[in-house]
CSV table of C-alpha atoms in Angstrom, one decimal:
chain,number,residue,atom,x,y,z
X,1,MET,CA,-22.8,10.9,-48.9
X,2,LYS,CA,-19.2,11.6,-47.8
X,3,LYS,CA,-19.0,13.4,-44.5
X,4,LEU,CA,-16.0,15.0,-42.8
X,5,ILE,CA,-14.7,13.6,-39.5
X,6,VAL,CA,-12.5,16.1,-37.6
X,7,PRO,CA,-10.6,14.3,-34.8
X,8,SER,CA,-10.8,15.7,-31.3
X,9,PRO,CA,-7.9,18.0,-30.6
X,10,ILE,CA,-6.8,15.9,-27.6
X,11,SER,CA,-6.3,12.9,-29.9
X,12,VAL,CA,-3.7,14.6,-32.1
X,13,LEU,CA,-1.9,16.9,-29.7
X,14,GLY,CA,1.8,16.0,-29.5
X,15,THR,CA,1.7,14.1,-32.8
X,16,ASP,CA,2.9,15.0,-36.3
X,17,VAL,CA,-0.7,16.2,-37.2
X,18,ASP,CA,-0.9,20.0,-37.5
X,19,PHE,CA,-4.4,20.4,-36.2
X,20,THR,CA,-4.8,24.0,-37.4
X,21,GLU,CA,-3.8,22.9,-40.9
X,22,LEU,CA,-6.1,19.9,-40.8
X,23,GLU,CA,-9.1,21.9,-39.5
X,24,MET,CA,-8.6,24.6,-42.1
X,25,ALA,CA,-8.4,22.0,-44.9
X,26,MET,CA,-11.7,20.4,-43.8
X,27,LEU,CA,-13.4,23.8,-43.5
X,28,GLU,CA,-12.5,24.5,-47.1
X,29,GLU,CA,-13.9,21.1,-48.1
X,30,ASN,CA,-17.0,21.9,-46.2
X,31,LYS,CA,-17.4,25.2,-48.1
X,32,ARG,CA,-17.3,23.1,-51.3
X,33,GLY,CA,-20.4,21.2,-50.1
X,34,THR,CA,-19.2,18.3,-48.0
X,35,PRO,CA,-21.0,18.2,-44.6
X,36,PHE,CA,-19.4,17.4,-41.3
X,37,MET,CA,-20.3,14.2,-39.5
X,38,MET,CA,-23.2,14.5,-37.1
X,39,GLY,CA,-25.1,11.6,-35.7
X,40,ASP,CA,-24.7,8.0,-36.7
X,41,ASN,CA,-21.5,7.2,-38.6
X,42,PRO,CA,-22.4,4.3,-41.0
X,43,ALA,CA,-18.8,3.0,-40.5
X,44,LEU,CA,-19.8,2.1,-36.9
X,45,PRO,CA,-22.4,-0.4,-35.6
X,46,LYS,CA,-25.6,1.4,-34.8
X,47,MET,CA,-26.4,1.6,-31.1
X,48,PRO,CA,-29.8,0.7,-29.8
X,49,GLU,CA,-32.3,3.6,-29.0
X,50,ARG,CA,-31.8,3.0,-25.3
X,51,PRO,CA,-28.3,1.6,-25.0
X,52,GLN,CA,-27.3,-0.5,-22.0
X,53,LEU,CA,-23.9,-1.1,-20.6
X,54,LEU,CA,-23.1,-4.3,-22.6
X,55,ASP,CA,-24.1,-2.5,-25.8
X,56,PHE,CA,-21.0,-0.3,-25.4
X,57,TYR,CA,-18.8,-3.3,-24.8
X,58,ARG,CA,-20.0,-5.1,-27.9
X,59,LEU,CA,-20.5,-2.1,-30.3
X,60,ARG,CA,-18.0,0.5,-29.3
X,61,PHE,CA,-15.0,-1.3,-27.7
X,62,GLY,CA,-12.2,-2.9,-29.6
X,63,ARG,CA,-11.3,-6.5,-29.0
X,64,ILE,CA,-8.3,-5.7,-26.7
X,65,ALA,CA,-10.3,-3.5,-24.4
X,66,ARG,CA,-13.2,-6.0,-24.3
X,67,GLN,CA,-10.9,-8.9,-23.6
X,68,HIS,CA,-9.0,-7.0,-20.9
X,69,HIS,CA,-12.2,-6.2,-19.0
X,70,CYS,CA,-13.6,-9.6,-19.3
X,71,LEU,CA,-10.4,-11.4,-18.3
X,72,SER,CA,-9.9,-9.2,-15.3
X,73,ALA,CA,-13.4,-9.9,-14.0
X,74,LYS,CA,-13.2,-13.6,-14.9
X,75,LEU,CA,-10.0,-14.0,-12.9
X,76,ALA,CA,-11.6,-12.3,-9.9
X,77,LEU,CA,-14.7,-14.4,-10.2
X,78,GLU,CA,-12.8,-17.6,-10.4
X,79,ALA,CA,-10.8,-16.6,-7.3
X,80,GLY,CA,-14.0,-16.4,-5.4
X,81,HIS,CA,-14.1,-12.7,-4.7
X,82,ASP,CA,-17.2,-10.8,-3.8
X,83,GLU,CA,-19.4,-9.6,-6.7
X,84,LYS,CA,-18.5,-6.0,-6.0
X,85,ILE,CA,-14.9,-6.9,-6.8
X,86,VAL,CA,-15.8,-8.6,-10.0
X,87,VAL,CA,-17.9,-5.6,-11.1
X,88,ALA,CA,-15.0,-3.2,-10.3
X,89,CYS,CA,-12.6,-5.4,-12.3
X,90,PHE,CA,-15.1,-5.5,-15.2
X,91,LEU,CA,-15.5,-1.7,-15.2
X,92,HIS,CA,-12.0,-0.5,-14.1
X,93,ASP,CA,-10.7,0.6,-17.5
X,94,ILE,CA,-14.0,1.5,-19.2
X,95,SER,CA,-12.8,5.0,-20.2
X,96,ASN,CA,-10.1,3.3,-22.3
X,97,GLY,CA,-12.7,1.4,-24.2
X,98,ALA,CA,-14.0,4.3,-26.4
X,99,LEU,CA,-13.4,7.6,-24.6
X,100,VAL,CA,-10.0,8.8,-23.4
X,101,ARG,CA,-6.9,7.1,-22.0
X,102,PRO,CA,-5.2,9.8,-19.8
X,103,ASP,CA,-6.3,9.6,-16.1
X,104,HIS,CA,-8.5,6.7,-17.1
X,105,GLY,CA,-9.2,5.7,-13.5
X,106,TYR,CA,-10.8,9.1,-12.8
X,107,TRP,CA,-12.7,9.2,-16.1
X,108,SER,CA,-13.9,5.6,-15.6
X,109,ALA,CA,-15.1,6.3,-12.1
X,110,GLN,CA,-17.0,9.3,-13.2
X,111,LEU,CA,-18.7,7.4,-16.0
X,112,ILE,CA,-20.0,4.7,-13.7
X,113,ALA,CA,-20.6,6.7,-10.4
X,114,PRO,CA,-24.3,7.3,-10.9
X,115,TYR,CA,-25.0,3.6,-11.6
X,116,VAL,CA,-22.8,1.7,-9.0
X,117,SER,CA,-22.1,1.7,-5.3
X,118,GLU,CA,-19.8,4.4,-4.0
X,119,GLU,CA,-17.3,1.7,-3.1
X,120,ILE,CA,-17.1,0.3,-6.7
X,121,ALA,CA,-16.6,3.8,-8.2
X,122,TRP,CA,-13.9,4.5,-5.5
X,123,ALA,CA,-12.1,1.3,-6.3
X,124,VAL,CA,-12.1,2.1,-10.0
X,125,GLN,CA,-10.7,5.5,-9.5
X,126,PHE,CA,-7.9,4.5,-7.1
X,127,HIS,CA,-6.8,1.5,-9.0
X,128,GLN,CA,-5.0,4.1,-11.2
X,129,PRO,CA,-2.5,5.3,-8.6
X,130,LEU,CA,-2.3,2.0,-6.7
X,131,ARG,CA,-1.1,0.0,-9.8
X,132,TYR,CA,2.3,1.9,-9.7
X,133,PHE,CA,3.1,0.8,-6.2
X,134,ALA,CA,3.9,-2.7,-4.9
X,135,ASP,CA,2.1,-4.2,-1.9
X,136,GLU,CA,4.0,-7.4,-1.0
X,137,SER,CA,1.5,-8.2,1.8
X,138,VAL,CA,-0.9,-9.3,-1.0
X,139,GLY,CA,1.7,-10.4,-3.5
X,140,TYR,CA,1.3,-7.3,-5.8
X,141,ARG,CA,4.5,-6.2,-7.5
X,142,TYR,CA,5.2,-3.4,-9.9
X,143,PRO,CA,4.2,-4.9,-13.3
X,144,GLU,CA,7.1,-5.9,-15.5
X,145,ALA,CA,5.0,-4.7,-18.5
X,146,TYR,CA,5.2,-1.2,-17.1
X,147,ARG,CA,9.0,-1.2,-17.4
X,148,ARG,CA,8.5,-1.8,-21.1
X,149,TYR,CA,5.6,0.6,-21.5
X,150,PHE,CA,7.1,3.6,-19.7
X,151,GLY,CA,10.8,2.8,-19.3
X,152,ASP,CA,12.9,1.8,-16.3
X,153,ASP,CA,13.3,5.4,-15.1
X,154,TYR,CA,9.6,6.3,-15.1
X,155,GLU,CA,8.4,7.9,-11.8
X,156,PRO,CA,4.7,8.6,-11.2
X,157,PRO,CA,3.9,12.3,-10.8
X,158,ALA,CA,3.2,13.9,-7.4
X,159,TYR,CA,-0.6,13.7,-7.7
X,160,ILE,CA,-0.4,9.9,-8.3
X,161,ARG,CA,1.9,9.5,-5.3
X,162,GLN,CA,-0.4,11.6,-3.1
X,163,ALA,CA,-3.5,9.6,-4.3
X,164,HIS,CA,-1.7,6.3,-3.5
X,165,ASP,CA,-0.9,7.5,0.0
X,166,ALA,CA,-4.5,8.6,0.6
X,167,ALA,CA,-5.8,5.3,-0.8
X,168,ARG,CA,-3.6,3.2,1.5
X,169,ALA,CA,-5.2,4.9,4.5
X,170,HIS,CA,-8.8,4.5,3.2
X,171,ARG,CA,-11.3,1.8,4.5
X,172,TRP,CA,-11.8,0.6,0.9
X,173,TYR,CA,-8.1,0.3,0.1
X,174,MET,CA,-8.2,-3.5,-0.3
X,175,THR,CA,-11.2,-3.3,-2.7
X,176,SER,CA,-9.1,-1.2,-5.1
X,177,ARG,CA,-5.9,-3.1,-4.4
X,178,ILE,CA,-7.6,-6.4,-5.5
X,179,VAL,CA,-8.6,-4.7,-8.8
X,180,THR,CA,-4.9,-4.1,-9.4
X,181,ILE,CA,-4.1,-7.8,-8.7
X,182,TYR,CA,-6.6,-8.9,-11.4
X,183,ASP,CA,-5.7,-6.2,-13.8
X,184,THR,CA,-4.1,-8.0,-16.6
X,185,TYR,CA,-0.9,-6.3,-17.9
X,186,ALA,CA,-0.2,-8.5,-20.8
X,187,PHE,CA,-2.6,-8.7,-23.7
X,188,ALA,CA,-1.9,-12.2,-25.1
X,189,PRO,CA,-4.2,-13.5,-27.8
X,190,GLY,CA,-6.8,-16.0,-26.7
X,191,ALA,CA,-10.4,-17.1,-27.3
X,192,ASP,CA,-12.9,-14.2,-27.4
X,193,LEU,CA,-14.7,-13.7,-24.1
X,194,ASP,CA,-18.3,-12.7,-24.1
X,195,PRO,CA,-19.1,-9.8,-21.7
X,196,GLY,CA,-22.6,-11.3,-21.5
X,197,MET,CA,-21.1,-13.8,-19.0
X,198,PHE,CA,-21.3,-11.1,-16.4
X,199,GLU,CA,-24.9,-9.9,-17.2
X,200,ASP,CA,-26.5,-11.3,-14.1
X,201,ILE,CA,-23.8,-9.9,-11.8
X,202,LEU,CA,-24.0,-6.5,-13.5
X,203,GLY,CA,-27.8,-6.6,-13.1
X,204,ARG,CA,-27.4,-6.7,-9.4
X,205,HIS,CA,-24.7,-4.0,-9.2
X,206,PHE,CA,-25.1,-1.7,-12.2
X,207,ARG,CA,-28.3,0.4,-12.3
X,208,GLN,CA,-29.3,0.5,-15.9
X,209,PRO,CA,-31.4,3.7,-16.6
X,210,LYS,CA,-34.7,2.9,-18.4
X,211,GLU,CA,-34.0,5.8,-20.9
X,212,GLY,CA,-30.6,4.2,-21.8
X,213,LEU,CA,-27.1,5.4,-20.9
X,214,GLY,CA,-26.6,8.8,-22.3
X,215,PHE,CA,-30.3,9.8,-22.1
X,216,ASP,CA,-31.1,9.7,-18.4
X,217,GLY,CA,-30.1,13.2,-17.6
X,218,SER,CA,-27.3,12.1,-15.3
X,219,PRO,CA,-24.2,14.4,-14.8
X,220,VAL,CA,-22.3,12.0,-17.0
X,221,ALA,CA,-24.8,11.4,-19.8
X,222,HIS,CA,-22.8,13.5,-22.2
X,223,MET,CA,-19.8,11.1,-21.7
X,224,TRP,CA,-21.9,8.1,-22.8
X,225,ARG,CA,-23.3,10.1,-25.8
X,226,SER,CA,-19.7,10.9,-26.8
X,227,MET,CA,-19.2,7.1,-27.2
X,228,ILE,CA,-22.4,6.7,-29.1
X,229,TRP,CA,-21.5,9.5,-31.5
X,230,PRO,CA,-17.7,9.8,-31.3
X,231,ASN,CA,-17.3,11.5,-34.6
X,232,ASN,CA,-19.7,14.4,-34.1
X,233,PHE,CA,-18.3,17.7,-35.3
X,234,ARG,CA,-19.9,19.5,-32.3
């Protein structure tokens, strides 16, 4: 049976889509007997009953996001960094995978905070402001890709500059800074990387709830459920 999928307002704001017009048209179609999407969308791979972290990477993330996370963590691992750095690199953009892009460092940190050490969550959050600012002492320069992405005249907003300054004075600064070093800013094609290569490390640093992510009653369970059922009408 056909079901109606109404996009989240945030996904169409600022685009050519007239959300009011779209929503009214779908409400009219609903009145004619077509139900709204709720629960599993058959167009998406079905998630396990008790989904674990890597299920989201394999069943909800696109290839670019999955490769980006795996490559960042692989580079940190090959450079001999502590496992907490490798895990932070693996998780740093998790919100981008299947949730939201704006302020992704903050969203990503909230998603993982109940399941990782405070330091890992902190590093994930603050990689967002740190990536805009060079630190020549460790060889980090403003990414050339950002000049293309945002334009030569882009200036980070005040809250990003303030967060950067606070992070520079924090005891975990270097943990987050290293994440920016192994963040990969070019998405060149290459052989698919299997997130399963990090299963053992994640097992030591990511506390998987026995009920499955989204069903453990944590303060962020609803965020994981939104990735399981991204097309729910309500």
